[in-house]
Short mmCIF file of C-alpha atoms and ligand atoms in Angstrom, two decimals:
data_model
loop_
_atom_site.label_atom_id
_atom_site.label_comp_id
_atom_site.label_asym_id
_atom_site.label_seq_id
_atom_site.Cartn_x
_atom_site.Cartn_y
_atom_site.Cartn_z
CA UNK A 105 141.07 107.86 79.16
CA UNK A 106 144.09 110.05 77.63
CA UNK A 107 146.95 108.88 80.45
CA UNK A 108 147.39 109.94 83.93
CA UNK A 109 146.74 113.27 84.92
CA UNK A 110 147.16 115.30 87.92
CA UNK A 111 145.77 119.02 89.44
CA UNK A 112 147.07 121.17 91.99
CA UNK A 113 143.86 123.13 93.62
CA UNK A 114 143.17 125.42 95.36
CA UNK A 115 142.92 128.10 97.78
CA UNK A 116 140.70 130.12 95.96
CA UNK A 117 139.11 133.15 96.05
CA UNK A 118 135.35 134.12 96.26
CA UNK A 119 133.76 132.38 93.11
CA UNK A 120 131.59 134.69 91.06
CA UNK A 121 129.34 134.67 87.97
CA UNK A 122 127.43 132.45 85.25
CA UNK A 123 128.60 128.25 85.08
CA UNK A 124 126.96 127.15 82.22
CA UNK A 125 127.32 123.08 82.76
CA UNK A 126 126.82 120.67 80.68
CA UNK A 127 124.11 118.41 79.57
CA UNK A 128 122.74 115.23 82.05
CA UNK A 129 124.64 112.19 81.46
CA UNK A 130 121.53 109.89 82.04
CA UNK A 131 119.33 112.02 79.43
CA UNK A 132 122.63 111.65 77.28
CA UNK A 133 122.93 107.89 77.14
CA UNK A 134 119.38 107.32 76.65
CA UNK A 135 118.39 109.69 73.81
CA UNK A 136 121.07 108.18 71.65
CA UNK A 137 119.92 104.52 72.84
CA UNK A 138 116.30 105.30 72.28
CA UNK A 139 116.67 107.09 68.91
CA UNK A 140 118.84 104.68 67.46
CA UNK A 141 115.75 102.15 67.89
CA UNK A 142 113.55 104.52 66.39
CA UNK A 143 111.95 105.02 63.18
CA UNK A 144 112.95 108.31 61.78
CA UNK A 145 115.93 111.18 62.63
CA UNK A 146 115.83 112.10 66.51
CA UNK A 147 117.40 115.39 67.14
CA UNK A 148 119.07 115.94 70.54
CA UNK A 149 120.56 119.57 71.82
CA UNK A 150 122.36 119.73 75.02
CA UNK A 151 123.83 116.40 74.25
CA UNK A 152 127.07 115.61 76.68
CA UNK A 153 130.18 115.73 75.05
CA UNK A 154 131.26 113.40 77.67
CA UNK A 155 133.57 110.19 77.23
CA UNK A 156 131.13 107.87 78.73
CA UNK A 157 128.13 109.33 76.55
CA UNK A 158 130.64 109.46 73.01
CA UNK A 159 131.38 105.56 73.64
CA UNK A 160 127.60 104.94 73.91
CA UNK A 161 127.13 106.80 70.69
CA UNK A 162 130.48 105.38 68.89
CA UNK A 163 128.82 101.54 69.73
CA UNK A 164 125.72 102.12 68.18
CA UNK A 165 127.68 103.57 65.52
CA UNK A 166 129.30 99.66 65.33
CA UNK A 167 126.13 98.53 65.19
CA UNK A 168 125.00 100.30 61.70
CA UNK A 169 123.57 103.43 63.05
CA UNK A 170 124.56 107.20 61.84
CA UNK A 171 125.10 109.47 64.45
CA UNK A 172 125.65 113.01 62.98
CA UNK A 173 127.46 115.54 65.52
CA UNK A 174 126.63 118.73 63.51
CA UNK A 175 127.92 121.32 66.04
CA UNK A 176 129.11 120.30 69.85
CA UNK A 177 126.13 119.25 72.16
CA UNK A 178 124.36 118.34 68.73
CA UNK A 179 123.16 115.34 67.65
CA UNK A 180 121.14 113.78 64.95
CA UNK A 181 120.42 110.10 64.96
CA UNK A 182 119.18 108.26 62.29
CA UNK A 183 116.47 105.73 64.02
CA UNK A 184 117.28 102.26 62.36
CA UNK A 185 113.75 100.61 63.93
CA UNK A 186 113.46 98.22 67.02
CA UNK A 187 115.35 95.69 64.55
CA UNK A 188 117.83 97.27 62.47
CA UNK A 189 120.64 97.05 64.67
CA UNK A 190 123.87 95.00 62.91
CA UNK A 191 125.71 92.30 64.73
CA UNK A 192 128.84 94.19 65.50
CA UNK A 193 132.22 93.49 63.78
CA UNK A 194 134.24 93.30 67.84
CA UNK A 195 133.69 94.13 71.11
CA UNK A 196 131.94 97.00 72.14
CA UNK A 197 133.75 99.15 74.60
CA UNK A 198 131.41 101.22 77.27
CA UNK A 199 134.69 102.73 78.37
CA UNK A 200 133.85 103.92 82.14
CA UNK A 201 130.28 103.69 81.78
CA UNK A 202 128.27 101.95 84.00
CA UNK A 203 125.37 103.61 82.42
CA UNK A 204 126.39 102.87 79.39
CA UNK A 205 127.20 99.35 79.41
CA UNK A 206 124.20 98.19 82.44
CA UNK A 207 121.29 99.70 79.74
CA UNK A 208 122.74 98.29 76.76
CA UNK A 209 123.31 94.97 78.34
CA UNK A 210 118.60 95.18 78.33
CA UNK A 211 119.08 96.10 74.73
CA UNK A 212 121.12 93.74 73.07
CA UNK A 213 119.60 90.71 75.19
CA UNK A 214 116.99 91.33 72.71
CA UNK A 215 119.24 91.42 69.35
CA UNK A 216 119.06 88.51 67.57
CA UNK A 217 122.77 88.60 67.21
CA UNK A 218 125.67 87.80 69.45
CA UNK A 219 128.07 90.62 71.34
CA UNK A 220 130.04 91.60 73.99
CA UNK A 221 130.33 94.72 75.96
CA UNK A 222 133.70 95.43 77.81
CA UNK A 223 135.22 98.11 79.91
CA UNK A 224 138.08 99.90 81.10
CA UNK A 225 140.25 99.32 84.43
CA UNK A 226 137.33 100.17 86.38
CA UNK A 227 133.90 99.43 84.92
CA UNK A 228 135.85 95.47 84.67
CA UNK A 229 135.50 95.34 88.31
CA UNK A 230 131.84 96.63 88.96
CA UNK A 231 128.97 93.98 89.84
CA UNK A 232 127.18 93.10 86.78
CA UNK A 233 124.92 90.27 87.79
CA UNK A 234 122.54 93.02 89.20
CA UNK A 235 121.18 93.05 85.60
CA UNK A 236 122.87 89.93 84.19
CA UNK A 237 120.38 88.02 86.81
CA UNK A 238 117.06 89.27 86.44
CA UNK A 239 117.76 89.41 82.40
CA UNK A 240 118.02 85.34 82.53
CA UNK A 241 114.92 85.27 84.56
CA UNK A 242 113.45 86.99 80.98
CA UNK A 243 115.21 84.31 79.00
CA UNK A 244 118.50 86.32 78.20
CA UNK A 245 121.32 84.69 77.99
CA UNK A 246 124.43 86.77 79.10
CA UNK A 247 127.90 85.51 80.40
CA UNK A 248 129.92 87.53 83.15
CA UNK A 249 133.47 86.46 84.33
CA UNK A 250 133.11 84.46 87.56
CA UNK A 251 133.18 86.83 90.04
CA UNK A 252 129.92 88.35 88.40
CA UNK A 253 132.47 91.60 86.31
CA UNK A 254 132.33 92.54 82.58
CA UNK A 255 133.10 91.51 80.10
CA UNK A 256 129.66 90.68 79.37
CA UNK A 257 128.85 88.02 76.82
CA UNK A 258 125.39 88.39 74.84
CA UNK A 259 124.18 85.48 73.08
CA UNK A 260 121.44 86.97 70.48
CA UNK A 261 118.34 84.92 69.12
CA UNK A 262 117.02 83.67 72.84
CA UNK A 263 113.22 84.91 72.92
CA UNK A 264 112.58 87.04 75.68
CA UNK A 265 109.33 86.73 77.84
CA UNK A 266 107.97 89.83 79.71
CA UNK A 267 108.54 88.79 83.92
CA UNK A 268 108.15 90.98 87.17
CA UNK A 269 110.82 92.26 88.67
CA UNK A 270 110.97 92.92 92.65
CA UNK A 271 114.55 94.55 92.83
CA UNK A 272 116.73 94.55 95.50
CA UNK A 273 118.71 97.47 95.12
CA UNK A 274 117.41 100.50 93.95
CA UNK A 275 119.55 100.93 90.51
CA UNK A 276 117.78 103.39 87.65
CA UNK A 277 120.55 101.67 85.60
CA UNK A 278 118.90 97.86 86.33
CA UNK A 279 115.49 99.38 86.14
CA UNK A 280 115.93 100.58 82.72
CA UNK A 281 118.14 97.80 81.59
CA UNK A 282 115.22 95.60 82.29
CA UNK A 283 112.93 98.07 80.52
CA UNK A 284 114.95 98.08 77.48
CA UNK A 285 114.89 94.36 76.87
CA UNK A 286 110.76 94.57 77.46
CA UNK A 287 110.93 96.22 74.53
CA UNK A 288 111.55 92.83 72.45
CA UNK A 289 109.84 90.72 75.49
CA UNK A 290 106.58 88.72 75.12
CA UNK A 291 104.06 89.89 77.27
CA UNK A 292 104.30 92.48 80.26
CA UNK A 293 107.84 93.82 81.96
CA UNK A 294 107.02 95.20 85.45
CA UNK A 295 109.69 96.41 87.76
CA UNK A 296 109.30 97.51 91.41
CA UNK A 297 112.12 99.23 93.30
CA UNK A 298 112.70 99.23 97.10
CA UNK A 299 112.89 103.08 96.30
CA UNK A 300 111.87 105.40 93.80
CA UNK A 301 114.96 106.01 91.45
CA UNK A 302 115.67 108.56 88.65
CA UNK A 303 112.85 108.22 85.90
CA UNK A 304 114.18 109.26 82.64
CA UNK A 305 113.93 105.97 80.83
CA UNK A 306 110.10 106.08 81.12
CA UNK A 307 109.91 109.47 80.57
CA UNK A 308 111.74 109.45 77.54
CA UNK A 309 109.79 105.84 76.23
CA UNK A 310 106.82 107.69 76.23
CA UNK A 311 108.12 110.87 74.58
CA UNK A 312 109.16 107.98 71.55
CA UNK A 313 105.13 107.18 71.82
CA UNK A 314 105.68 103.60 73.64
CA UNK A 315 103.26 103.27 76.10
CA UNK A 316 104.75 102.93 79.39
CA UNK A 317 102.98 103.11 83.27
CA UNK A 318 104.96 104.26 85.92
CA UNK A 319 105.02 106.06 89.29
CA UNK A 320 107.07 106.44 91.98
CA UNK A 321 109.28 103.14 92.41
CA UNK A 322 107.01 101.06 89.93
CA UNK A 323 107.23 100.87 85.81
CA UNK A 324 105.48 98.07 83.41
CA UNK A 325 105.72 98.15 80.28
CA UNK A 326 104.72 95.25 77.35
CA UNK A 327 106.47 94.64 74.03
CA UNK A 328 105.24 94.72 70.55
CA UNK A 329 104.65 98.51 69.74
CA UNK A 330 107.27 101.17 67.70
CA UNK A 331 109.45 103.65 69.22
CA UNK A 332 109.17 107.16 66.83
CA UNK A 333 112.06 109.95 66.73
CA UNK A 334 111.43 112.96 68.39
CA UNK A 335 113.38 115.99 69.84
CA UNK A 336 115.39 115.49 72.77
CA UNK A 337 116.40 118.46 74.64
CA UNK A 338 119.00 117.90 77.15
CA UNK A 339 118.60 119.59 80.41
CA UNK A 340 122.30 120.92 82.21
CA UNK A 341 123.27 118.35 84.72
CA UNK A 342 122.23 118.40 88.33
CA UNK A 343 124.82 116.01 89.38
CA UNK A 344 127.66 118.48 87.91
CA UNK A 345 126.01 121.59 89.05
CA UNK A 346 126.51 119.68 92.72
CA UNK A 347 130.14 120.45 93.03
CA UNK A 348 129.74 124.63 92.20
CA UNK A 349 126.62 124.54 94.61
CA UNK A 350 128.88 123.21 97.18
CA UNK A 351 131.68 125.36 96.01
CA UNK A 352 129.48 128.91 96.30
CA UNK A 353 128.33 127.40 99.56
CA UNK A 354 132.03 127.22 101.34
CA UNK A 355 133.92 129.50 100.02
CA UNK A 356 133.00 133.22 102.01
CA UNK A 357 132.03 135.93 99.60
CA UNK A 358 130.84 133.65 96.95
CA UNK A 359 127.82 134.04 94.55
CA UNK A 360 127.58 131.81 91.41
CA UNK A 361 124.71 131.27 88.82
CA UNK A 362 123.59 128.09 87.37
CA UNK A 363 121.42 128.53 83.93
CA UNK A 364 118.97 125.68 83.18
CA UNK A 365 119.91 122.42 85.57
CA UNK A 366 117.45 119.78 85.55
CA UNK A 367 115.76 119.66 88.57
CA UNK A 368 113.87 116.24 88.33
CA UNK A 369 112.72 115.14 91.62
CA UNK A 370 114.93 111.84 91.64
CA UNK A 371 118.22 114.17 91.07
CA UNK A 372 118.01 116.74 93.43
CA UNK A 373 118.08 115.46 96.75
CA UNK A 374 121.34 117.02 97.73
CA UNK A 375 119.48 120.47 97.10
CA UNK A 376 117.24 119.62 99.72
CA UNK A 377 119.99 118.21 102.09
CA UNK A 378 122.14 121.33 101.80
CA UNK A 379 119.06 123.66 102.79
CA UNK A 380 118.84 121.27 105.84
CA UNK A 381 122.43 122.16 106.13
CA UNK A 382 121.47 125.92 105.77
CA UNK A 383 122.65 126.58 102.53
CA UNK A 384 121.69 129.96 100.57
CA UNK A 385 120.27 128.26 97.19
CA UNK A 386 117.86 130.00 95.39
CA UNK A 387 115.58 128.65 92.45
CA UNK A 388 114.78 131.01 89.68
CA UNK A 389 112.41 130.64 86.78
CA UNK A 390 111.26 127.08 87.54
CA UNK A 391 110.32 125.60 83.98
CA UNK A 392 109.71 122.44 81.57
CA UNK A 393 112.33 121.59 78.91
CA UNK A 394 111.58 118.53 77.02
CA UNK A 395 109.67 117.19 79.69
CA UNK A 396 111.74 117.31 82.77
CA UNK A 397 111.61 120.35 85.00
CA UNK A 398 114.48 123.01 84.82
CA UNK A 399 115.58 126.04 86.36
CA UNK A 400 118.43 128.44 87.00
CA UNK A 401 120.10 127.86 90.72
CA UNK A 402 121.24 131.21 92.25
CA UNK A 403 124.02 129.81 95.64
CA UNK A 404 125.76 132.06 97.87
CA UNK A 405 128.39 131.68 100.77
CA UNK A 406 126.26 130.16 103.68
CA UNK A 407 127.90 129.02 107.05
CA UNK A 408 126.62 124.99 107.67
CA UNK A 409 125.59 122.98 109.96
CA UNK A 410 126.08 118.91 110.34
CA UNK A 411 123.31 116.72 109.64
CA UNK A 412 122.12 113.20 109.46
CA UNK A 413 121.33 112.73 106.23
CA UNK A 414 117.32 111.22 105.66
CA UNK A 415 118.08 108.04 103.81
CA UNK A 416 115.07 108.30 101.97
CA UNK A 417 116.88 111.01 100.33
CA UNK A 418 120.18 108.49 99.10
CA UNK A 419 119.05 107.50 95.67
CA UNK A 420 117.59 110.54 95.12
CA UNK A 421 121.28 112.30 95.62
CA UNK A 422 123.46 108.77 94.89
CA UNK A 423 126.10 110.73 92.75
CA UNK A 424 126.43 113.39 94.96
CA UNK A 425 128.13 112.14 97.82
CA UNK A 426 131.49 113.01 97.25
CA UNK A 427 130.47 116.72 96.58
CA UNK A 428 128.19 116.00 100.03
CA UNK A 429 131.28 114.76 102.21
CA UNK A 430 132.80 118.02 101.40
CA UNK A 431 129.82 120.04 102.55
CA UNK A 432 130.22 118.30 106.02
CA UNK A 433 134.22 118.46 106.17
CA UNK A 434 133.19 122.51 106.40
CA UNK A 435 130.32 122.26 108.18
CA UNK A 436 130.07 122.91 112.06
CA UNK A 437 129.47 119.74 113.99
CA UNK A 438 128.62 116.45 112.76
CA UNK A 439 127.36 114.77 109.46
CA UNK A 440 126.09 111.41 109.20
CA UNK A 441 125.27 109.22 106.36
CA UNK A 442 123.36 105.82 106.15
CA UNK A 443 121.93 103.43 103.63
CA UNK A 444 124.16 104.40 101.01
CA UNK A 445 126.29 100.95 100.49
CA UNK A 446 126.14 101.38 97.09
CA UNK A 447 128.55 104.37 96.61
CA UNK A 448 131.11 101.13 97.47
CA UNK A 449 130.64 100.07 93.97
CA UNK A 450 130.60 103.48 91.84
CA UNK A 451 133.23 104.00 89.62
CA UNK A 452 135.78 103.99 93.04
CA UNK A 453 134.70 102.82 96.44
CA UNK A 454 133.62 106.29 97.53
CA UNK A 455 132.86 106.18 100.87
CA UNK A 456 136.66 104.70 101.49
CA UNK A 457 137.51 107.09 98.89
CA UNK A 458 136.49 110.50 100.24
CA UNK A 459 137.36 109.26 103.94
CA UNK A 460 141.24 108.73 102.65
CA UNK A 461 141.21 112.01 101.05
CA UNK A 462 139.82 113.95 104.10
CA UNK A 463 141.73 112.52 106.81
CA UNK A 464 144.61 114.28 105.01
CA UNK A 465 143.21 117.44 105.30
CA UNK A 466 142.72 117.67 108.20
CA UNK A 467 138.60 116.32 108.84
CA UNK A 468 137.74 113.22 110.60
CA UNK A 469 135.88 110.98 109.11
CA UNK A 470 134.40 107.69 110.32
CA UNK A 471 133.70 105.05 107.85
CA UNK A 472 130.71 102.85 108.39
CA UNK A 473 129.84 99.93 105.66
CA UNK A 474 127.06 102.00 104.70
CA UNK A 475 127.95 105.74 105.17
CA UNK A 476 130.17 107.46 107.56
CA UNK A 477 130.40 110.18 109.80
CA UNK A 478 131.95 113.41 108.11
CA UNK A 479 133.32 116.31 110.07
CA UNK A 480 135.73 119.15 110.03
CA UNK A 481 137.85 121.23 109.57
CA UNK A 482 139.83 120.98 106.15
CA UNK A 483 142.57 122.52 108.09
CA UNK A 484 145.44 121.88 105.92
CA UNK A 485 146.70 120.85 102.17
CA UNK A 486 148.73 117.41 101.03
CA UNK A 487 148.02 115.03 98.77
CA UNK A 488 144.67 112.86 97.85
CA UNK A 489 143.86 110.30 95.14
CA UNK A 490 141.16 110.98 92.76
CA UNK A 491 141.97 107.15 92.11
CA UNK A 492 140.36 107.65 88.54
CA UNK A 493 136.94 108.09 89.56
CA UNK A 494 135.57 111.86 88.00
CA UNK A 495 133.42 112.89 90.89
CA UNK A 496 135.84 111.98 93.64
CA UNK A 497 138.48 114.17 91.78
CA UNK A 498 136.15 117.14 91.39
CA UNK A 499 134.84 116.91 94.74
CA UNK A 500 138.45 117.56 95.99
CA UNK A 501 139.00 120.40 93.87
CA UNK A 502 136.14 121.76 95.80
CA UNK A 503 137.66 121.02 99.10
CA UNK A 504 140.57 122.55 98.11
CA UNK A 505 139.21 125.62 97.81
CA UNK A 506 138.72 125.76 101.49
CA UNK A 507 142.27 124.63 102.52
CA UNK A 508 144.64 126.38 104.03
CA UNK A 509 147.61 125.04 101.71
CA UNK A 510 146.94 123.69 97.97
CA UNK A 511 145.70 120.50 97.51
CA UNK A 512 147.36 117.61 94.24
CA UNK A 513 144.91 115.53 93.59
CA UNK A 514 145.91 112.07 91.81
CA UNK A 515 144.68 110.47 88.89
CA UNK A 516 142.03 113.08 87.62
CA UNK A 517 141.55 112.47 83.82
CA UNK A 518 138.30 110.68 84.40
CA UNK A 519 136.86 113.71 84.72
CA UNK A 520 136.44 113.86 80.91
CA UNK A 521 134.02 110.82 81.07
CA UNK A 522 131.21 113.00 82.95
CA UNK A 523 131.67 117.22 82.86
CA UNK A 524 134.81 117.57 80.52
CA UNK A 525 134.94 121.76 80.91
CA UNK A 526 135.43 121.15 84.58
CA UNK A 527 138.74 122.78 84.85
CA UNK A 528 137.88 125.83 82.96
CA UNK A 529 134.40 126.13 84.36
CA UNK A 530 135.87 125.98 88.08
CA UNK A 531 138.92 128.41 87.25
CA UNK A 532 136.79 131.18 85.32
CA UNK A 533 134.36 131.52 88.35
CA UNK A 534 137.68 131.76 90.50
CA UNK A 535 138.55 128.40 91.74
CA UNK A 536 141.96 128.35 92.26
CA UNK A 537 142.95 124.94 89.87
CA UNK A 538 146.01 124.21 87.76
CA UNK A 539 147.03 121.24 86.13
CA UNK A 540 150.24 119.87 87.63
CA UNK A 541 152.68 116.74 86.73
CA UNK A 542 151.55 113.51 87.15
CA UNK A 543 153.44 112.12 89.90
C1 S3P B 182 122.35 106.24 86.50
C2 S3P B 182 121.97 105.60 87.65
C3 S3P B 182 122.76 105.59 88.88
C4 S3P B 182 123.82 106.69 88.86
C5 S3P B 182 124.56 106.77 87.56
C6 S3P B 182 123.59 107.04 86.42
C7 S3P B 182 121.48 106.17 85.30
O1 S3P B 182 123.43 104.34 88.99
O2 S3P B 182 124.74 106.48 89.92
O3 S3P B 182 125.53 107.80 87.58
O4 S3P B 182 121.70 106.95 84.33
O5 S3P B 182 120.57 105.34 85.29
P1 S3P B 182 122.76 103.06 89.73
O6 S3P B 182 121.64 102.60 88.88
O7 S3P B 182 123.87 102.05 89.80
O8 S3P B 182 122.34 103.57 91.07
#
């Protein structure tokens, strides 16, 4: 992070045209993991120039393997084989990255060599012994501080033996974690999720020719084969096109384009919550990239209604929350979210987050352990904390489009970790959003 930051936001006007965002964080993280176990040069476009996906790629850079960045959004990795990673010289710093440091916690349980992951302010608070856990039950050996928070100490050179894992929260990130150290396991890795989360690590496995089964909330894999390069092509992120859908949605007179998001079922449940909601989102020139279904999203200015939320729908939408809470805050009537406890633990306690933040503008919002009840109006501007977290700052630029009065938001340089064009993005479609003096 590059020191505190602030914005001033908002009111807009009616946001118009193309908002090319950028590539999917997930993909991101795990084409550069993947092809740097590879044999051979994997070539990713649509990469994320994001902080949290650059400090994945600058630690497997510590660990002896070339990354070439030969235009932005480009990479080329230079596969060093399931065992040509180097013990690394320090520790290896995810940064912000959950993602980052959950999956490589699977892969270097299976190194033969010794490290340790760290993290900044935030990531050193998050629950680690999600993965840590079922990792021992494989034979890993990984050290947490005692409350269960990074840093994370990997001891290399402890065989690992394939197990079955019966999860119980559904976390893609512990799912693939797991996956990733069946790579070097004995025997079969099976893991079976209370429900179905994002796919992408299977996906991708078998795109590097490992055979992998999954379906729906199950995925088994076995050790001993050879991952091969291949061509990654990145698909635009769903979880950043969430906050211009929502933006187009409540701002009258609005009509905004977005070219090529990934529309993978596990990703896109707030599209189908916001339909609910009556939202005017249109889906043009549905298509494969790379494997995972794309297409451009056509929104336009919709009035919305409250709903409860179907919590089969929560991990399917788990980053989009904050971008959600400001749907209902403009929405007539009511809102109500269950089952999603685990947006306590994302990079900011985001239910407590978003509840702080739209009390002072005016909405009311009752917090329950697992959700809360969202309504509005937004009917004034003041002050809100971001409090670091990237989503929770760009979901209040949103809102503040739909204030009377501007809004600072606190604490927004995060942002860079997940959609760093935000800000330029947001104003050239006509959100109104400046940066101000941190303060
Ligand atoms: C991710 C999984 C989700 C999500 C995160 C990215 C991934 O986290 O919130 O932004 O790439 O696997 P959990 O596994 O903690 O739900």
């Amino acid at each position: 992070m590059t020191g505190r930051q602030d914005w001033i936001a908002g009111p807009g006007r009616a946001l118009q045209g193309r908002v090319p965002v950028p590539g999917d964080k997930s993909v991101s993280h795990r084409a550069l993991m993947l092809g740097a176990l590879a044999g051979g040069e994997t070539r990713v476009s649509g990469f994320l120039e994001g902080e949290d996906t650059v400090a994945t790629g600058r630690i497997l850079g510590r660990m002896g393997v070339r990354i070439e960045a030969p235009a932005p959004g480009e990479r080329r990795v230079r596969g060093v084989g399931l065992h040509g990673l180097q013990p690394p010289a320090e520790a290896l710093d995810c940064g912000n990255s959950g993602t980052g440091m959950r999956l490589l916690a699977g892969l270097l349980a299976g190194q033969r060599f010794d490290s340790v992951l760290v993290g900044d302010a935030s990531l050193s608070t998050r629950p680690m012994r999600r993965v840590v856990d079922p990792l021992a039950r494989m034979g890993a050996r990984i050290d947490t501080a005692a409350d269960g928070t990074p840093p994370l100490r990997v001891r290399g050179g402890h065989p690992l033996l394939g197990a079955t894992h019966v999860l119980p929260v559904a976390s893609a990130q512990v799912k693939s974690a797991l996956l990733l150290a069946g790579l070097y396991a004995d025997g079969r890795t099976r893991v079976q999720e209370p429900r179905p989360t994002r796919d992408y690590t299977e996906r991708m496995l078998a795109a590097f020719g490992w055979p992998v089964e999954f379906a729906p909330g199950v995925a088994s894999l076995a050790g001993g084969h050879r991952l091969h390069a291949t061509e990654v092509l990145v698909p635009a992120d769903f979880s950043s096109a969430a906050f211009f859908l929502v933006a187009a949605s409540i701002v009258p007179g609005s009509e905004l384009w977005l070219p090529g998001v990934g529309l993978n079922p596990r990703r896109t449940g707030l599209l189908q919550v916001l339909q609910l909601m009556g939202a005017d989102i249109e889906v043009h020139e549905p298509r494969e990239q790379g494997g995972e279904p794309v297409a451009d999203l056509r929104v336009r200015h919709a009035p919305l209604s409250g709903i409860e939320v179907p919590e089969a729908l929560v991990p399917d939408m788990i980053d989009e929350f904050p971008a959600l809470f400001v749907a209902a805050a403009c929405a007539s009537g009511e809102t109500l979210v269950r089952g999603a406890g685990e947006l306590r633990v994302k990079e900011s306690d985001r239910i407590a987050a978003m509840a702080r933040g739209l009390r002072v503008l005016g909405a009311t919002v009752h917090e329950r352990p697992d959700g809360a009840v969202v309504s509005g109006p937004l009917s004034r501007g003041g002050g809100v904390d971001a409090l670091g977290d990237h989503r929770i700052a760009m979901a209040f630029a949103v809102a503040a489009q739909c204030t009377p009065g501007p809004v600072r938001i606190r604490d927004v340089a995060n942002v860079a970790t997940s959609f760093p064009g935000f800000a330029g993005l947001a104003t050239a479609c006509g959100m109104g959003l400046e940066p101000g003096p941190a303060g």
